[in-house]
PDB file of C-alpha atoms in Angstrom:
ATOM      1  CA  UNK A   1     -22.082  63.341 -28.982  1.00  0.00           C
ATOM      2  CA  UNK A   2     -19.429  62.712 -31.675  1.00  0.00           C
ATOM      3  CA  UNK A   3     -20.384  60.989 -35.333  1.00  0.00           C
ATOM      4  CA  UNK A   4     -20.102  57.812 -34.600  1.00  0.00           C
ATOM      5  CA  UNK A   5     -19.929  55.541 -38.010  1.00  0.00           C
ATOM      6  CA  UNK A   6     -21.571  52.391 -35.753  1.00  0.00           C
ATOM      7  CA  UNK A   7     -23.422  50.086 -37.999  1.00  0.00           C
ATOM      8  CA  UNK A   8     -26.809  49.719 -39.245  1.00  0.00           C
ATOM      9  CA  UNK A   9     -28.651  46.888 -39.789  1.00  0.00           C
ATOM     10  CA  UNK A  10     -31.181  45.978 -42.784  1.00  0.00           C
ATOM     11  CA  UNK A  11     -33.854  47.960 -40.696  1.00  0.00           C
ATOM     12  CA  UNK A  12     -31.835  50.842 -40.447  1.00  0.00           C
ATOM     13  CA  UNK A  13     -31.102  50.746 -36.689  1.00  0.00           C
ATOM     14  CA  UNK A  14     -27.954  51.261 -35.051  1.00  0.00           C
ATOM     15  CA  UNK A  15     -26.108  47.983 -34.077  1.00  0.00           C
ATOM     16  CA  UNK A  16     -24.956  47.931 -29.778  1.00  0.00           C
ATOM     17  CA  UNK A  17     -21.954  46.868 -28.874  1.00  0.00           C
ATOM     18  CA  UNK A  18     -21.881  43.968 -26.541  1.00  0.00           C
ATOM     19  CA  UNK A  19     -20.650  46.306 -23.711  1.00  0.00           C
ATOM     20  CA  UNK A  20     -23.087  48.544 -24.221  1.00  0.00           C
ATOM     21  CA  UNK A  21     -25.727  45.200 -23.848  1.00  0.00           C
ATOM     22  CA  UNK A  22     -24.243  44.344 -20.495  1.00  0.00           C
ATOM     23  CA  UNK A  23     -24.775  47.704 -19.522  1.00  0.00           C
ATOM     24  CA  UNK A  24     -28.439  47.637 -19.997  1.00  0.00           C
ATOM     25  CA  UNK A  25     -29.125  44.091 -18.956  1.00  0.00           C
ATOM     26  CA  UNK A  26     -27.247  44.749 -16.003  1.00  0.00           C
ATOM     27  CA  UNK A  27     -29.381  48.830 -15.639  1.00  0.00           C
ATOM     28  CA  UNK A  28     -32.315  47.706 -16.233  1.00  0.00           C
ATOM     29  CA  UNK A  29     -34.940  46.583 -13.745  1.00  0.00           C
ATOM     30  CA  UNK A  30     -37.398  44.622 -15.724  1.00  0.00           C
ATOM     31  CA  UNK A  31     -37.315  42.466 -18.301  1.00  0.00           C
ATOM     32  CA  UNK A  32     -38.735  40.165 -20.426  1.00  0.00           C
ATOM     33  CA  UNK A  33     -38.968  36.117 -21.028  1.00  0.00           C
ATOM     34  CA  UNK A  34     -40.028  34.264 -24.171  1.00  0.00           C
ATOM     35  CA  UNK A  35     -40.277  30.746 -24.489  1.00  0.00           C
ATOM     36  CA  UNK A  36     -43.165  28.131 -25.939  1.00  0.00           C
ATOM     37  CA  UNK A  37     -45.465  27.130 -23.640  1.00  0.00           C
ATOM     38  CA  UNK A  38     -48.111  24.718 -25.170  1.00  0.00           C
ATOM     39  CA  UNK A  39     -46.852  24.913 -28.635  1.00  0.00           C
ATOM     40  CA  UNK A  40     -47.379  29.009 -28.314  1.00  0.00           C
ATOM     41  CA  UNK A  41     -45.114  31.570 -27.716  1.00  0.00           C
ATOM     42  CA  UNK A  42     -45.345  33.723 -24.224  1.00  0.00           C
ATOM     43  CA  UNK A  43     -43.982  36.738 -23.269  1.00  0.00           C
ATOM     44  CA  UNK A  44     -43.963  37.013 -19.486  1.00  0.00           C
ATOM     45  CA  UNK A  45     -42.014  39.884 -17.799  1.00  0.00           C
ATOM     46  CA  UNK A  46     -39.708  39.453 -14.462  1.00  0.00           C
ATOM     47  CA  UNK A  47     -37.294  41.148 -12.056  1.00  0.00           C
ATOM     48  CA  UNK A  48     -33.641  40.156 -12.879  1.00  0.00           C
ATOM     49  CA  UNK A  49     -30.342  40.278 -12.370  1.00  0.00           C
ATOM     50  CA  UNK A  50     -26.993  39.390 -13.908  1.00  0.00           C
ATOM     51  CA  UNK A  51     -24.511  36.799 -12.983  1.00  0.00           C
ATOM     52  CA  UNK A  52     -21.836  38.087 -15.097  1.00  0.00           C
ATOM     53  CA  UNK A  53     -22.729  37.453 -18.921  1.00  0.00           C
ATOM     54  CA  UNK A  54     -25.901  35.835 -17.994  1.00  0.00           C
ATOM     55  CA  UNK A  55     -29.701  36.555 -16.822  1.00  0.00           C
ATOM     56  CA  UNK A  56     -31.218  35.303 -13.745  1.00  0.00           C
ATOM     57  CA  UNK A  57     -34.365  35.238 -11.932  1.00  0.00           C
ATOM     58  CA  UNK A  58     -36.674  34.330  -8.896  1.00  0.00           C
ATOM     59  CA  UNK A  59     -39.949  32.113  -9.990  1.00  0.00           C
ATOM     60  CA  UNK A  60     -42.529  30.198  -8.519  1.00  0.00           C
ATOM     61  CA  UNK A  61     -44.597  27.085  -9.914  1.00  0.00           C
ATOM     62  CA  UNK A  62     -45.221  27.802 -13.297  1.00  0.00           C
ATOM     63  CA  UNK A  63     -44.696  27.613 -16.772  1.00  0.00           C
ATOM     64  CA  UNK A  64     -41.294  29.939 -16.477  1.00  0.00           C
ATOM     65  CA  UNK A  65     -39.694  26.986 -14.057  1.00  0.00           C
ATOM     66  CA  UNK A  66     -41.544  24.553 -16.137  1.00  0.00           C
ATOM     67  CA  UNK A  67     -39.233  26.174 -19.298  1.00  0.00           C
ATOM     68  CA  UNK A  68     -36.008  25.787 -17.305  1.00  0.00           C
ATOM     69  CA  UNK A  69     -36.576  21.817 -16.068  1.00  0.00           C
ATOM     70  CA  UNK A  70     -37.596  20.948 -19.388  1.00  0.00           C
ATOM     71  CA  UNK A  71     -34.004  23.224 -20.468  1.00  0.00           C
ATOM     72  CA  UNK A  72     -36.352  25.228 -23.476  1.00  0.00           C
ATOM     73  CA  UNK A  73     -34.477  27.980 -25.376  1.00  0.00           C
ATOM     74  CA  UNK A  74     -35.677  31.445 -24.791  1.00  0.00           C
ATOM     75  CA  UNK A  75     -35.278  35.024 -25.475  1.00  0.00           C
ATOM     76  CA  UNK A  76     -35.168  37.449 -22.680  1.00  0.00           C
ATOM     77  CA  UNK A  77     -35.525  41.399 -23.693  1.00  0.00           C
ATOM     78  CA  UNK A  78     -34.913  44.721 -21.835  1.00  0.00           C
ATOM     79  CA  UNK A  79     -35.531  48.099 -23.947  1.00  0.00           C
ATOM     80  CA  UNK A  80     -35.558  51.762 -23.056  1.00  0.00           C
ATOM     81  CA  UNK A  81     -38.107  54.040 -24.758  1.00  0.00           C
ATOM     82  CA  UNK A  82     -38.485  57.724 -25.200  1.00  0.00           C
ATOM     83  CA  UNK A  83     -41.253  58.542 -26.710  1.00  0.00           C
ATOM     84  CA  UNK A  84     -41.001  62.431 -26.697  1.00  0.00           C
ATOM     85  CA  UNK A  85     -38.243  61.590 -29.252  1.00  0.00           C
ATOM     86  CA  UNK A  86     -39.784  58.218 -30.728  1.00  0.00           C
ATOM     87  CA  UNK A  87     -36.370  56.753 -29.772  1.00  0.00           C
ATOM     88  CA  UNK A  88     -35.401  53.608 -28.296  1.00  0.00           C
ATOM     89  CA  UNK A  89     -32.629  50.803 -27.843  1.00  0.00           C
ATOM     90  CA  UNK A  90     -33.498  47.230 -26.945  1.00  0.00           C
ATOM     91  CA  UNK A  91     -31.266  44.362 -26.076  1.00  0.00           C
ATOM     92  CA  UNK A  92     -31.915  40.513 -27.071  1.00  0.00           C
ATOM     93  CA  UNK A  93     -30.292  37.395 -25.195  1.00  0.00           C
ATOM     94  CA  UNK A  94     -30.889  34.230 -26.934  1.00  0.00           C
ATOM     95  CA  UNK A  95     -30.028  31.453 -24.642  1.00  0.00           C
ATOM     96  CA  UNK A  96     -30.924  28.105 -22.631  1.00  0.00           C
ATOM     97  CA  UNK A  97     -32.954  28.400 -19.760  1.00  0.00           C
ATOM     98  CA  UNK A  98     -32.560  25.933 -16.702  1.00  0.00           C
ATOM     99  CA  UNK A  99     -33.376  25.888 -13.093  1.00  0.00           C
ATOM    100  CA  UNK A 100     -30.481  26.506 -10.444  1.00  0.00           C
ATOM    101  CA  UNK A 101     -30.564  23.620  -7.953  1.00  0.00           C
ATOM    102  CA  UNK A 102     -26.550  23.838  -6.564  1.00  0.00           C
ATOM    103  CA  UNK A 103     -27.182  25.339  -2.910  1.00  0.00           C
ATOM    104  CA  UNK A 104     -23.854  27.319  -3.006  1.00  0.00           C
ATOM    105  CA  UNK A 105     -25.148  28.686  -6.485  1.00  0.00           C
ATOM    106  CA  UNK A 106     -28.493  29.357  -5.233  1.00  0.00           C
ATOM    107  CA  UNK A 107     -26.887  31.087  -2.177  1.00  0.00           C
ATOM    108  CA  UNK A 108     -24.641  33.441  -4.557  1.00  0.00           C
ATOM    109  CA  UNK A 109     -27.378  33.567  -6.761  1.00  0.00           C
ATOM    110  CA  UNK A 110     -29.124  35.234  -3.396  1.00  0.00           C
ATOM    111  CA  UNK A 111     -26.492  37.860  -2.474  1.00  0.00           C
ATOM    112  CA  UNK A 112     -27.060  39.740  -6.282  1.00  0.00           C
ATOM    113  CA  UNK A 113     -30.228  41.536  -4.086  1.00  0.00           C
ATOM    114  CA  UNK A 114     -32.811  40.575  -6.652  1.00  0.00           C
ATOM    115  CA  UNK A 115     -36.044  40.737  -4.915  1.00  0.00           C
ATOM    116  CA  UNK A 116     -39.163  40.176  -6.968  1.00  0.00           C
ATOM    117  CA  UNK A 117     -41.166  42.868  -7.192  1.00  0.00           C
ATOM    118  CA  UNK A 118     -44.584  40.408  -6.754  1.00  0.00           C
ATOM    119  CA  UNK A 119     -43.737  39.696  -3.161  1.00  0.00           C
ATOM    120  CA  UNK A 120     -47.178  38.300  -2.198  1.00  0.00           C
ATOM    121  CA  UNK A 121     -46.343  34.551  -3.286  1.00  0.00           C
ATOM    122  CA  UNK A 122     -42.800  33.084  -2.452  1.00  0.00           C
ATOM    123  CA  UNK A 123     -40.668  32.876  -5.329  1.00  0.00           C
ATOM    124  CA  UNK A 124     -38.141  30.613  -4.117  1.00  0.00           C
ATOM    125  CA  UNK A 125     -36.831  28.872  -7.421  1.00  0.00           C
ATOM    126  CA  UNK A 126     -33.629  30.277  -9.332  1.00  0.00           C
ATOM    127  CA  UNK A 127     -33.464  30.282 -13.110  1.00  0.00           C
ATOM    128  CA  UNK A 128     -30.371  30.597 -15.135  1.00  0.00           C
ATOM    129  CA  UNK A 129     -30.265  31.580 -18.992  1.00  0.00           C
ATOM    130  CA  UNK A 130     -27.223  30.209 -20.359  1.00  0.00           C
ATOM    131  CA  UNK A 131     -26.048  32.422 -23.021  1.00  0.00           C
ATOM    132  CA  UNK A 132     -25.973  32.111 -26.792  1.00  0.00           C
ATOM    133  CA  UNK A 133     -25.702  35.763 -28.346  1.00  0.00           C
ATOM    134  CA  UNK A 134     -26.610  38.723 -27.066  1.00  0.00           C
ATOM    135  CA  UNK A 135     -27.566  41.855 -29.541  1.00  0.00           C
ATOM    136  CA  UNK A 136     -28.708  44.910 -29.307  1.00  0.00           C
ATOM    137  CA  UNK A 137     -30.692  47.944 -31.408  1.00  0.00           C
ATOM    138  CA  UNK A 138     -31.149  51.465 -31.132  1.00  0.00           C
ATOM    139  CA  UNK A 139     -33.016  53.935 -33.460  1.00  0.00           C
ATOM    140  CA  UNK A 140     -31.512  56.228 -35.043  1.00  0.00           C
ATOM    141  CA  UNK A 141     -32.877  59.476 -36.753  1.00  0.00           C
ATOM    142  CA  UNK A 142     -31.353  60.761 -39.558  1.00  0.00           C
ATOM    143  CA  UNK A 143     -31.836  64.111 -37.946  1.00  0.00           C
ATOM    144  CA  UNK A 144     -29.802  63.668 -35.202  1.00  0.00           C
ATOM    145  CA  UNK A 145     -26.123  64.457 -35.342  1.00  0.00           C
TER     146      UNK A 145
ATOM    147  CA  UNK B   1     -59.458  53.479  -4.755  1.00  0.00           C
ATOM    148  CA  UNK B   2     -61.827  50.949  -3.602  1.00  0.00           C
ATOM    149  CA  UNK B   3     -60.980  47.861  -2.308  1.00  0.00           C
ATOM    150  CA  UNK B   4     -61.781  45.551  -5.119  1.00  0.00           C
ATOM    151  CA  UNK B   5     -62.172  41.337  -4.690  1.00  0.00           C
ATOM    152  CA  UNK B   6     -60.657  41.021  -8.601  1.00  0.00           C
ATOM    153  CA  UNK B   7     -58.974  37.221  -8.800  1.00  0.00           C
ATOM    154  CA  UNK B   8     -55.635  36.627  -7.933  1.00  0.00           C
ATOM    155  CA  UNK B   9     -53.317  34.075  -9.712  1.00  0.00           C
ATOM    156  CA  UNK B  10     -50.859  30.974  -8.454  1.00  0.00           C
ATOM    157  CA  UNK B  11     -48.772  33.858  -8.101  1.00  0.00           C
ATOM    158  CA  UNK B  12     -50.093  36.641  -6.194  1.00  0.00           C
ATOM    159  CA  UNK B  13     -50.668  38.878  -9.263  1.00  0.00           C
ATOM    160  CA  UNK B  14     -53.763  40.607  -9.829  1.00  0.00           C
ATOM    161  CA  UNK B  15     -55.701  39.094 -12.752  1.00  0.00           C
ATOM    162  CA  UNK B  16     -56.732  41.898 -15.534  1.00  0.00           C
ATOM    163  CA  UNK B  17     -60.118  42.186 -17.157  1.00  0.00           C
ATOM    164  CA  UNK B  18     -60.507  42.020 -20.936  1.00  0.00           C
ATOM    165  CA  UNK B  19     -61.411  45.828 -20.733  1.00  0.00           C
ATOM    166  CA  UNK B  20     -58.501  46.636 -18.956  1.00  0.00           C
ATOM    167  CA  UNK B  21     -56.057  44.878 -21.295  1.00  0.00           C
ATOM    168  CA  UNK B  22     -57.683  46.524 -24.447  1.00  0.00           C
ATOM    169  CA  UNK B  23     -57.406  50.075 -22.890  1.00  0.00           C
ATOM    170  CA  UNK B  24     -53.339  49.432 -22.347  1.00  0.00           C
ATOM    171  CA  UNK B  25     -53.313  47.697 -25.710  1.00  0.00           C
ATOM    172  CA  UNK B  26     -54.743  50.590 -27.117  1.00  0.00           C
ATOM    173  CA  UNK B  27     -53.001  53.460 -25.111  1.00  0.00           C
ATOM    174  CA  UNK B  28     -48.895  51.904 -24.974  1.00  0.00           C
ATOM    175  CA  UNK B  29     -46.676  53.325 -27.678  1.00  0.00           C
ATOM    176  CA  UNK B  30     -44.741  50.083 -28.181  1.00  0.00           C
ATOM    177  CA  UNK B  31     -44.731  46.467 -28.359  1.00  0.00           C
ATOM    178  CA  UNK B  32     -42.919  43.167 -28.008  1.00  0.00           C
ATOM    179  CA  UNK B  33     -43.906  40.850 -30.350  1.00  0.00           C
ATOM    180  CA  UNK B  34     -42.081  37.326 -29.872  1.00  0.00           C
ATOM    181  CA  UNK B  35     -42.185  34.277 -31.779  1.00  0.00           C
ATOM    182  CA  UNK B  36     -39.336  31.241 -33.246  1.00  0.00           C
ATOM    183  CA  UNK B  37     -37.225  32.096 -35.393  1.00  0.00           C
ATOM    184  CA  UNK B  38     -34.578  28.937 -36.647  1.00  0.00           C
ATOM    185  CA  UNK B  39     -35.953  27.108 -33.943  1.00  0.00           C
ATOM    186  CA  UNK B  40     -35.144  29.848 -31.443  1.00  0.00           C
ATOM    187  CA  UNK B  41     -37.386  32.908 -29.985  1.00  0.00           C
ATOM    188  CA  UNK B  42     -37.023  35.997 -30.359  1.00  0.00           C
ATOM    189  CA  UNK B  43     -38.761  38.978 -28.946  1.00  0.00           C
ATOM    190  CA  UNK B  44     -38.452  42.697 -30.783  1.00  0.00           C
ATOM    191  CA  UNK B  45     -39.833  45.678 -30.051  1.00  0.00           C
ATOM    192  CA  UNK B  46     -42.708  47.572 -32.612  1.00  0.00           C
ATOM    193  CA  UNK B  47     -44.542  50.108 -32.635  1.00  0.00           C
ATOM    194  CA  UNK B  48     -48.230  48.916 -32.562  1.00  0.00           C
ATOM    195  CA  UNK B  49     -51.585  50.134 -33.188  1.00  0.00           C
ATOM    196  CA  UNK B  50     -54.752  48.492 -32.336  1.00  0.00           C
ATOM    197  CA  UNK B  51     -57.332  47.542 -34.961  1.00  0.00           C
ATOM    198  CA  UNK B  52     -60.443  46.200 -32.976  1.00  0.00           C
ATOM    199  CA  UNK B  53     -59.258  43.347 -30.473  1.00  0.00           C
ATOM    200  CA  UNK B  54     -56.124  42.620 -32.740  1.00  0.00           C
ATOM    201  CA  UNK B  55     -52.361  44.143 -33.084  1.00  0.00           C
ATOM    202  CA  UNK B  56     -51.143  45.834 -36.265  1.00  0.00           C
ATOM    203  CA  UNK B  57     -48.010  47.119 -37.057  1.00  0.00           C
ATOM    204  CA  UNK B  58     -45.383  48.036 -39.690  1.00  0.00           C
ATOM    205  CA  UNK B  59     -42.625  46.067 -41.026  1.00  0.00           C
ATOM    206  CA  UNK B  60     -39.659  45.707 -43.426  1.00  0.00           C
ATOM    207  CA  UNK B  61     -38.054  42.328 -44.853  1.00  0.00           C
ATOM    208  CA  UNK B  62     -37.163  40.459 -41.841  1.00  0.00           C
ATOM    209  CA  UNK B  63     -37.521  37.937 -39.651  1.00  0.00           C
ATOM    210  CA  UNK B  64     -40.868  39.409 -38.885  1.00  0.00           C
ATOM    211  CA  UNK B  65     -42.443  39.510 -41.790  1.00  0.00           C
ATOM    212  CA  UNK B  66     -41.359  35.781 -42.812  1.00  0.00           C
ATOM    213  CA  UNK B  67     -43.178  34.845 -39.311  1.00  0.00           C
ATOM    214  CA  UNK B  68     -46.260  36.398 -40.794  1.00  0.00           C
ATOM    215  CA  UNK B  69     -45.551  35.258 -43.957  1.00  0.00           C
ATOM    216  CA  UNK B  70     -45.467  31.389 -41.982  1.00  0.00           C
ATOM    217  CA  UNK B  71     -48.755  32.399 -40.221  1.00  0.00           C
ATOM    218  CA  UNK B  72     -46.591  31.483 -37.425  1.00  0.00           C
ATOM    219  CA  UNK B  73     -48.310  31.591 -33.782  1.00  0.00           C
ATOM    220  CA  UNK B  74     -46.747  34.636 -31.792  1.00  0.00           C
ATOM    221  CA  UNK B  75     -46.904  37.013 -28.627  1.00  0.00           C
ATOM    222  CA  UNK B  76     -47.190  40.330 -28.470  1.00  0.00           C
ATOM    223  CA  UNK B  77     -46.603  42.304 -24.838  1.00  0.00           C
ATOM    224  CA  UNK B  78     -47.042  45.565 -23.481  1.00  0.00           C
ATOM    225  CA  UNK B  79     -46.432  46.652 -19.965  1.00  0.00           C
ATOM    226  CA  UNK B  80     -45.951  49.246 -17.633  1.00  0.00           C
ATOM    227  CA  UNK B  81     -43.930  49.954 -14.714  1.00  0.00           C
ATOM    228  CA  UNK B  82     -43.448  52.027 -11.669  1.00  0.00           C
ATOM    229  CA  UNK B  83     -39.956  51.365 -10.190  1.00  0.00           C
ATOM    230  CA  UNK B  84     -40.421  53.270  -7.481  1.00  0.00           C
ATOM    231  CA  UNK B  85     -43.510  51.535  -6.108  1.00  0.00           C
ATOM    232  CA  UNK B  86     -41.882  48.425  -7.364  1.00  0.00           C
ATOM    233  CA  UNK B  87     -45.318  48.042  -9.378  1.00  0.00           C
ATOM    234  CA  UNK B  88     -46.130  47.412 -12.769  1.00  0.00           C
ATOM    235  CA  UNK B  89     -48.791  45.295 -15.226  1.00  0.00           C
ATOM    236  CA  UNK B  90     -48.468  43.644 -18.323  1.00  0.00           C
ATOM    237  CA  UNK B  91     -50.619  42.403 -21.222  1.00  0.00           C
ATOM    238  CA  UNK B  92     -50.400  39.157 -23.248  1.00  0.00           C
ATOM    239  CA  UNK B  93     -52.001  38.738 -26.662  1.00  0.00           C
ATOM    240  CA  UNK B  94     -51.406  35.206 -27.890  1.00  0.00           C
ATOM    241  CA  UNK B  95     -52.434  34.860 -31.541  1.00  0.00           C
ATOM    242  CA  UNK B  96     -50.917  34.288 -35.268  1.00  0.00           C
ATOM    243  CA  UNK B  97     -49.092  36.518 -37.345  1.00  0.00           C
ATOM    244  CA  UNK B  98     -50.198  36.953 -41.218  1.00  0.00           C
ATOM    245  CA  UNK B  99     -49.559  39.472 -43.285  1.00  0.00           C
ATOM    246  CA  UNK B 100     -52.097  42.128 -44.977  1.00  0.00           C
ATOM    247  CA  UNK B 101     -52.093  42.144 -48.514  1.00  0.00           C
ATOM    248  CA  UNK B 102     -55.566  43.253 -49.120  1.00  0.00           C
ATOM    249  CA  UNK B 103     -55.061  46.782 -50.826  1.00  0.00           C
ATOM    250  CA  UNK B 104     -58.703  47.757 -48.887  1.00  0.00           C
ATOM    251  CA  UNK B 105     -57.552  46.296 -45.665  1.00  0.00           C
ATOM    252  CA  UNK B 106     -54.135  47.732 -45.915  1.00  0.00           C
ATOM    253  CA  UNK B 107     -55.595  51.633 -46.876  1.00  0.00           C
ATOM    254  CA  UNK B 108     -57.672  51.090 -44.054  1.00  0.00           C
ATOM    255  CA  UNK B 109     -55.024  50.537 -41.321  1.00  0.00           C
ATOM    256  CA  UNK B 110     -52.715  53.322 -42.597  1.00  0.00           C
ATOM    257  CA  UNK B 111     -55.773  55.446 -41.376  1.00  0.00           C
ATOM    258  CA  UNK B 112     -54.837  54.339 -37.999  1.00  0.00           C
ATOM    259  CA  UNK B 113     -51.751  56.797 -38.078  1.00  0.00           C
ATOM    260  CA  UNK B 114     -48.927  54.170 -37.420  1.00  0.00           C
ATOM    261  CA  UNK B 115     -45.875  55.652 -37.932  1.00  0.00           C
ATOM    262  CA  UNK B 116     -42.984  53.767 -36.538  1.00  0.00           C
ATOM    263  CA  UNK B 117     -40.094  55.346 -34.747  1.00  0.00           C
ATOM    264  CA  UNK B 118     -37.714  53.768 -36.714  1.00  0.00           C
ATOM    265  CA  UNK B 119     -38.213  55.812 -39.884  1.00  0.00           C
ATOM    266  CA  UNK B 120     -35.109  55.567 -41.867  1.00  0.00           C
ATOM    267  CA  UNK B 121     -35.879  52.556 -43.705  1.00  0.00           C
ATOM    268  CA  UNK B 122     -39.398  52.296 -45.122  1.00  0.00           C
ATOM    269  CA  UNK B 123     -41.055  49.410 -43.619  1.00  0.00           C
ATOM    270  CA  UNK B 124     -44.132  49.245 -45.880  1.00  0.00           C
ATOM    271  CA  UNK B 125     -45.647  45.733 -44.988  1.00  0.00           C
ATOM    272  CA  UNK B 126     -48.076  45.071 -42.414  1.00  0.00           C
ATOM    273  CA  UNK B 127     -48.900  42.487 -39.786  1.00  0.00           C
ATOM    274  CA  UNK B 128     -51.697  41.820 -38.299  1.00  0.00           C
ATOM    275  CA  UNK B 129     -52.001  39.103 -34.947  1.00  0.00           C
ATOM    276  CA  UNK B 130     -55.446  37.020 -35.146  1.00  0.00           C
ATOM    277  CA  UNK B 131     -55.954  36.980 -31.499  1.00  0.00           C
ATOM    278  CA  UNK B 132     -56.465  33.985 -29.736  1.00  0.00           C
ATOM    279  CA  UNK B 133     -56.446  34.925 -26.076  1.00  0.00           C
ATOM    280  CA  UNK B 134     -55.718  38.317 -24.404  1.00  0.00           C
ATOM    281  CA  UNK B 135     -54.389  38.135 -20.862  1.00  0.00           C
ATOM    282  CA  UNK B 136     -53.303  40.830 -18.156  1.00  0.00           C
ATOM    283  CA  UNK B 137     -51.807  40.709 -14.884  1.00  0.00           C
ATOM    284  CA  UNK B 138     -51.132  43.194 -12.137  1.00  0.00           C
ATOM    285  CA  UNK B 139     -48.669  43.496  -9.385  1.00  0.00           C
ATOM    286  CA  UNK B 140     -50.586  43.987  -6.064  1.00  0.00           C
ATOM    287  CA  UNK B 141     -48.622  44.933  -2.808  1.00  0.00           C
ATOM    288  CA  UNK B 142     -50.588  43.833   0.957  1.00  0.00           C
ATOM    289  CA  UNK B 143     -49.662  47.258   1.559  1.00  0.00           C
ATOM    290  CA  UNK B 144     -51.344  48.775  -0.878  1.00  0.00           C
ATOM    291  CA  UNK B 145     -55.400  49.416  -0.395  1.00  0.00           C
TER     292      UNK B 145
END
């Protein structure tokens, strides 16, 4: 591992490059969804995928598809943790969601292989989050070269 | 493992008790607490602690301190998962942010041994999440006994 000289934010963590983003969005299994539901925040987690710069996932009836017809902005999160080293990275997309209805969309949408780990209820609606910024944070240790 | 009748949700996932989410609470490492920020969410990792029923953790100036300092409503999420079973759970606290200023209250919770990963900056303000509701869910396969 060289020095790098990448940049640190107030907080002292080390700023991702976009690439490096796409990488984990597109690496990780799981991740996260934010949105208000009910005038309160949520945090629900889901199996995604990518469609180039932008997250999607499988839902059912619920407040998630309920989010992307009514077009709410959320945040949708993947991180990495290591805990033996207290280190960590984590990757924020800011974006739009809303539901894909376009059958030769829904049909790409199909051939990414995203299937859902919760497999006992059909989750047959697509949901697209269009993207406004995507940013990412890793710790750092002043210790390590 | 016995075969247990816990309640299932609209979609297929195992519904957590209140015991259950407290001892995941208490036992994860880190956090994702979520919550608007200029009219957008945004969910960021912490590393928590547990004081009772309710989430604590460290902070520097930031956007998560001014949502505290707002007494704004939040999320905060923990999970778990098993890629290789294609399993996993996750916890839900859904509460309000506010900061501790209490010199008492704030000696008392750096007895809770706290220390956050990210180290190089000192992030000497605290949060605590007045919890409102505390929800869990569970992936079950038909497989699976």
């Amino acid at each position: 591992m060289t020095t790098s000289a990448r940049p640190i934010d107030h907080s002292g963590l080390e700023v991702l490059t976009i690439a490096d983003c796409l990488y984990h969005l597109g690496t990780a299994r799981v991740g996260r969804v934010a949105f208000v539901s009910d005038g309160h925040p949520v945090i629900l987690p889901v199996n995604h995928g990518m469609d180039g710069d932008e997250v999607v996932f499988r839902t059912n009836i619920g407040s998630k598809l309920s989010a992307a017809q009514q077009e709410l902005p959320v945040a949708f999160e993947v991180d990495g943790i290591d805990a033996d080293r207290r280190a960590g990275w984590s990757v924020l997309v800011r974006g739009t969601a809303r539901t894909v209805e376009d059958p030769d969309e829904v049909a790409a949408l199909y051939q990414l292989g995203i299937w859902p780990w919760a497999d006992t209820v059909r989750r047959g609606h697509w949901v697209r989050i269009l993207t406004h910024e995507i940013t990412g944070r890793k710790i750092v240790h002043d210790s390590v070269a």
